[in-house]
Amino acid sequence: MKIGISNDHSAVDLKNSVLKHLEEKGYDVINFGTDSAESFDYPLAATVLAKAIQNKEVDLGIAICGTGVGISIACNKHKGIRACCCSEATSARLTREHNDSNIICFGARIVSTELANDIVDTFLTTPFSNGERHKRRIAMIHEIEE
Ligand code: RB5
């Protein structure tokens, strides 16, 4: 499984620690985010990751800004993207099971390093439930996109 990670200027340190954690676990991770403390607009960080998912360069994505909110809103403007902003692992599990989410978002000002690792581990290891009602609801979301 190939993972993409992206971030704005507020989340460089947390991005690097999540990246290291995932690489130690053997994941193949592409870093699309900024590595600088210079201001970097989160819609750009979201778009590069969303496009990598759309063109199947990566399977799942991790997007981090200060709160996780701005980058999740921007991710969700892209067709086929189902991004969940959360600050605990239960939502990360349920959004994979119910929404087949392909990007998890959180805030560097909100979650600790340990919690961020917990969220990404849960997100990356939980499969979509494949339930009929969930597939129907996801199809309804994609009708809204059209
Ligand atoms: C950047 O200062 C900040 O606005 C951004 O990281 C994020 O929190 C927006 O939702």
GROMACS .gro file of C-alpha atoms and ligand atoms in nm:
model
  156
    1MET     CA    1   0.000   0.000   0.000
    2LYS     CA    2   0.132   0.342  -0.097
    3ILE     CA    3   0.062   0.637   0.133
    4GLY     CA    4   0.074   1.010   0.060
    5ILE     CA    5   0.127   1.271   0.330
    6SER     CA    6   0.084   1.645   0.297
    7ASN     CA    7   0.090   1.947   0.526
    8ASP     CA    8   0.113   2.322   0.553
    9HIS     CA    9   0.380   2.522   0.741
   10SER     CA   10   0.213   2.467   1.078
   11ALA     CA   11   0.253   2.090   1.062
   12VAL     CA   12   0.610   2.026   0.945
   13ASP     CA   13   0.727   1.874   1.274
   14LEU     CA   14   0.420   1.652   1.318
   15LYS     CA   15   0.438   1.545   0.952
   16ASN     CA   16   0.803   1.443   0.999
   17SER     CA   17   0.728   1.242   1.309
   18VAL     CA   18   0.430   1.063   1.145
   19LEU     CA   19   0.643   1.000   0.835
   20LYS     CA   20   0.921   0.844   1.045
   21HIS     CA   21   0.668   0.634   1.237
   22LEU     CA   22   0.516   0.499   0.915
   23GLU     CA   23   0.852   0.432   0.750
   24GLU     CA   24   0.963   0.238   1.058
   25LYS     CA   25   0.650   0.028   1.014
   26GLY     CA   26   0.751  -0.045   0.654
   27TYR     CA   27   0.500   0.178   0.472
   28ASP     CA   28   0.598   0.335   0.142
   29VAL     CA   29   0.520   0.704   0.198
   30ILE     CA   30   0.542   0.995  -0.046
   31ASN     CA   31   0.586   1.338   0.114
   32PHE     CA   32   0.384   1.598  -0.080
   33GLY     CA   33   0.386   1.862   0.193
   34THR     CA   34   0.609   2.156   0.267
   35ASP     CA   35   0.927   2.102   0.470
   36SER     CA   36   0.965   2.472   0.546
   37ALA     CA   37   0.834   2.698   0.821
   38GLU     CA   38   0.756   2.961   0.554
   39SER     CA   39   0.384   3.020   0.512
   40PHE     CA   40   0.237   2.756   0.279
   41ASP     CA   41  -0.134   2.769   0.193
   42TYR     CA   42  -0.319   2.456   0.304
   43PRO     CA   43  -0.541   2.441  -0.010
   44LEU     CA   44  -0.222   2.376  -0.211
   45ALA     CA   45  -0.115   2.101   0.032
   46ALA     CA   46  -0.461   1.944  -0.003
   47THR     CA   47  -0.470   1.964  -0.382
   48VAL     CA   48  -0.138   1.791  -0.448
   49LEU     CA   49  -0.243   1.501  -0.224
   50ALA     CA   50  -0.597   1.480  -0.368
   51LYS     CA   51  -0.457   1.464  -0.722
   52ALA     CA   52  -0.216   1.185  -0.621
   53ILE     CA   53  -0.515   0.983  -0.499
   54GLN     CA   54  -0.722   1.064  -0.806
   55ASN     CA   55  -0.446   0.944  -1.040
   56LYS     CA   56  -0.376   0.639  -0.816
   57GLU     CA   57  -0.019   0.741  -0.738
   58VAL     CA   58  -0.108   0.666  -0.375
   59ASP     CA   59  -0.384   0.458  -0.217
   60LEU     CA   60  -0.454   0.658   0.100
   61GLY     CA   61  -0.356   1.001   0.227
   62ILE     CA   62  -0.275   1.188   0.546
   63ALA     CA   63  -0.328   1.566   0.551
   64ILE     CA   64  -0.220   1.790   0.838
   65CYS     CA   65  -0.262   2.163   0.897
   66GLY     CA   66  -0.296   2.363   1.218
   67THR     CA   67  -0.645   2.242   1.302
   68GLY     CA   68  -0.697   1.977   1.035
   69VAL     CA   69  -1.014   2.161   0.935
   70GLY     CA   70  -0.898   2.383   0.650
   71ILE     CA   71  -0.704   2.108   0.477
   72SER     CA   72  -0.998   1.864   0.511
   73ILE     CA   73  -1.240   2.116   0.359
   74ALA     CA   74  -1.002   2.167   0.066
   75CYS     CA   75  -0.946   1.791   0.019
   76ASN     CA   76  -1.321   1.732   0.007
   77LYS     CA   77  -1.363   1.976  -0.284
   78HIS     CA   78  -1.184   1.727  -0.509
   79LYS     CA   79  -1.385   1.464  -0.692
   80GLY     CA   80  -1.363   1.117  -0.543
   81ILE     CA   81  -1.202   1.238  -0.222
   82ARG     CA   82  -1.360   1.146   0.108
   83ALA     CA   83  -1.153   1.321   0.376
   84CYS     CA   84  -1.226   1.295   0.748
   85CYS     CA   85  -1.096   1.547   1.001
   86CYS     CA   86  -1.066   1.388   1.344
   87SER     CA   87  -0.872   1.401   1.668
   88GLU     CA   88  -0.917   1.045   1.795
   89ALA     CA   89  -0.883   0.693   1.658
   90THR     CA   90  -1.249   0.586   1.682
   91SER     CA   91  -1.351   0.832   1.409
   92ALA     CA   92  -1.053   0.717   1.200
   93ARG     CA   93  -1.179   0.357   1.225
   94LEU     CA   94  -1.543   0.440   1.159
   95THR     CA   95  -1.469   0.665   0.863
   96ARG     CA   96  -1.282   0.378   0.694
   97GLU     CA   97  -1.556   0.127   0.779
   98HIS     CA   98  -1.854   0.346   0.688
   99ASN     CA   99  -1.733   0.615   0.447
  100ASP     CA  100  -1.441   0.436   0.278
  101SER     CA  101  -1.250   0.758   0.344
  102ASN     CA  102  -0.931   0.795   0.147
  103ILE     CA  103  -0.773   1.085   0.339
  104ILE     CA  104  -0.742   1.133   0.715
  105CYS     CA  105  -0.684   1.487   0.843
  106PHE     CA  106  -0.588   1.622   1.182
  107GLY     CA  107  -0.442   1.931   1.340
  108ALA     CA  108  -0.084   1.982   1.454
  109ARG     CA  109  -0.220   2.229   1.710
  110ILE     CA  110  -0.476   1.976   1.829
  111VAL     CA  111  -0.326   1.628   1.856
  112SER     CA  112  -0.008   1.500   2.019
  113THR     CA  113   0.251   1.294   1.833
  114GLU     CA  114   0.130   0.979   2.007
  115LEU     CA  115  -0.233   1.045   1.920
  116ALA     CA  116  -0.143   1.125   1.559
  117ASN     CA  117   0.036   0.789   1.529
  118ASP     CA  118  -0.265   0.615   1.681
  119ILE     CA  119  -0.500   0.787   1.434
  120VAL     CA  120  -0.291   0.699   1.128
  121ASP     CA  121  -0.229   0.339   1.240
  122THR     CA  122  -0.603   0.289   1.284
  123PHE     CA  123  -0.690   0.460   0.956
  124LEU     CA  124  -0.437   0.263   0.751
  125THR     CA  125  -0.526  -0.079   0.893
  126THR     CA  126  -0.907  -0.058   0.893
  127PRO     CA  127  -1.080  -0.190   0.579
  128PHE     CA  128  -1.405  -0.056   0.433
  129SER     CA  129  -1.690  -0.267   0.567
  130ASN     CA  130  -1.830  -0.309   0.215
  131GLY     CA  131  -2.181  -0.295   0.361
  132GLU     CA  132  -2.462  -0.232   0.112
  133ARG     CA  133  -2.602   0.065   0.304
  134HIS     CA  134  -2.260   0.227   0.322
  135LYS     CA  135  -2.198   0.173  -0.050
  136ARG     CA  136  -2.538   0.327  -0.128
  137ARG     CA  137  -2.464   0.634   0.085
  138ILE     CA  138  -2.119   0.681  -0.069
  139ALA     CA  139  -2.280   0.660  -0.414
  140MET     CA  140  -2.522   0.935  -0.301
  141ILE     CA  141  -2.225   1.154  -0.205
  142HIS     CA  142  -2.076   1.103  -0.549
  143GLU     CA  143  -2.410   1.198  -0.709
  144ILE     CA  144  -2.384   1.528  -0.521
  145GLU     CA  145  -2.042   1.581  -0.682
  146GLU     CA  146  -2.187   1.544  -1.034
  147RB5     C1  147  -0.252   2.836   0.914
  147RB5     O1  148  -0.213   2.939   0.997
  147RB5     C2  149  -0.383   2.775   0.962
  147RB5     O2  150  -0.488   2.858   0.930
  147RB5     C3  151  -0.402   2.638   0.901
  147RB5     O3  152  -0.295   2.556   0.935
  147RB5     C4  153  -0.525   2.563   0.943
  147RB5     O4  154  -0.539   2.556   1.082
  147RB5     C5  155  -0.650   2.602   0.878
  147RB5     O5  156  -0.757   2.540   0.895
   0.00000   0.00000   0.00000
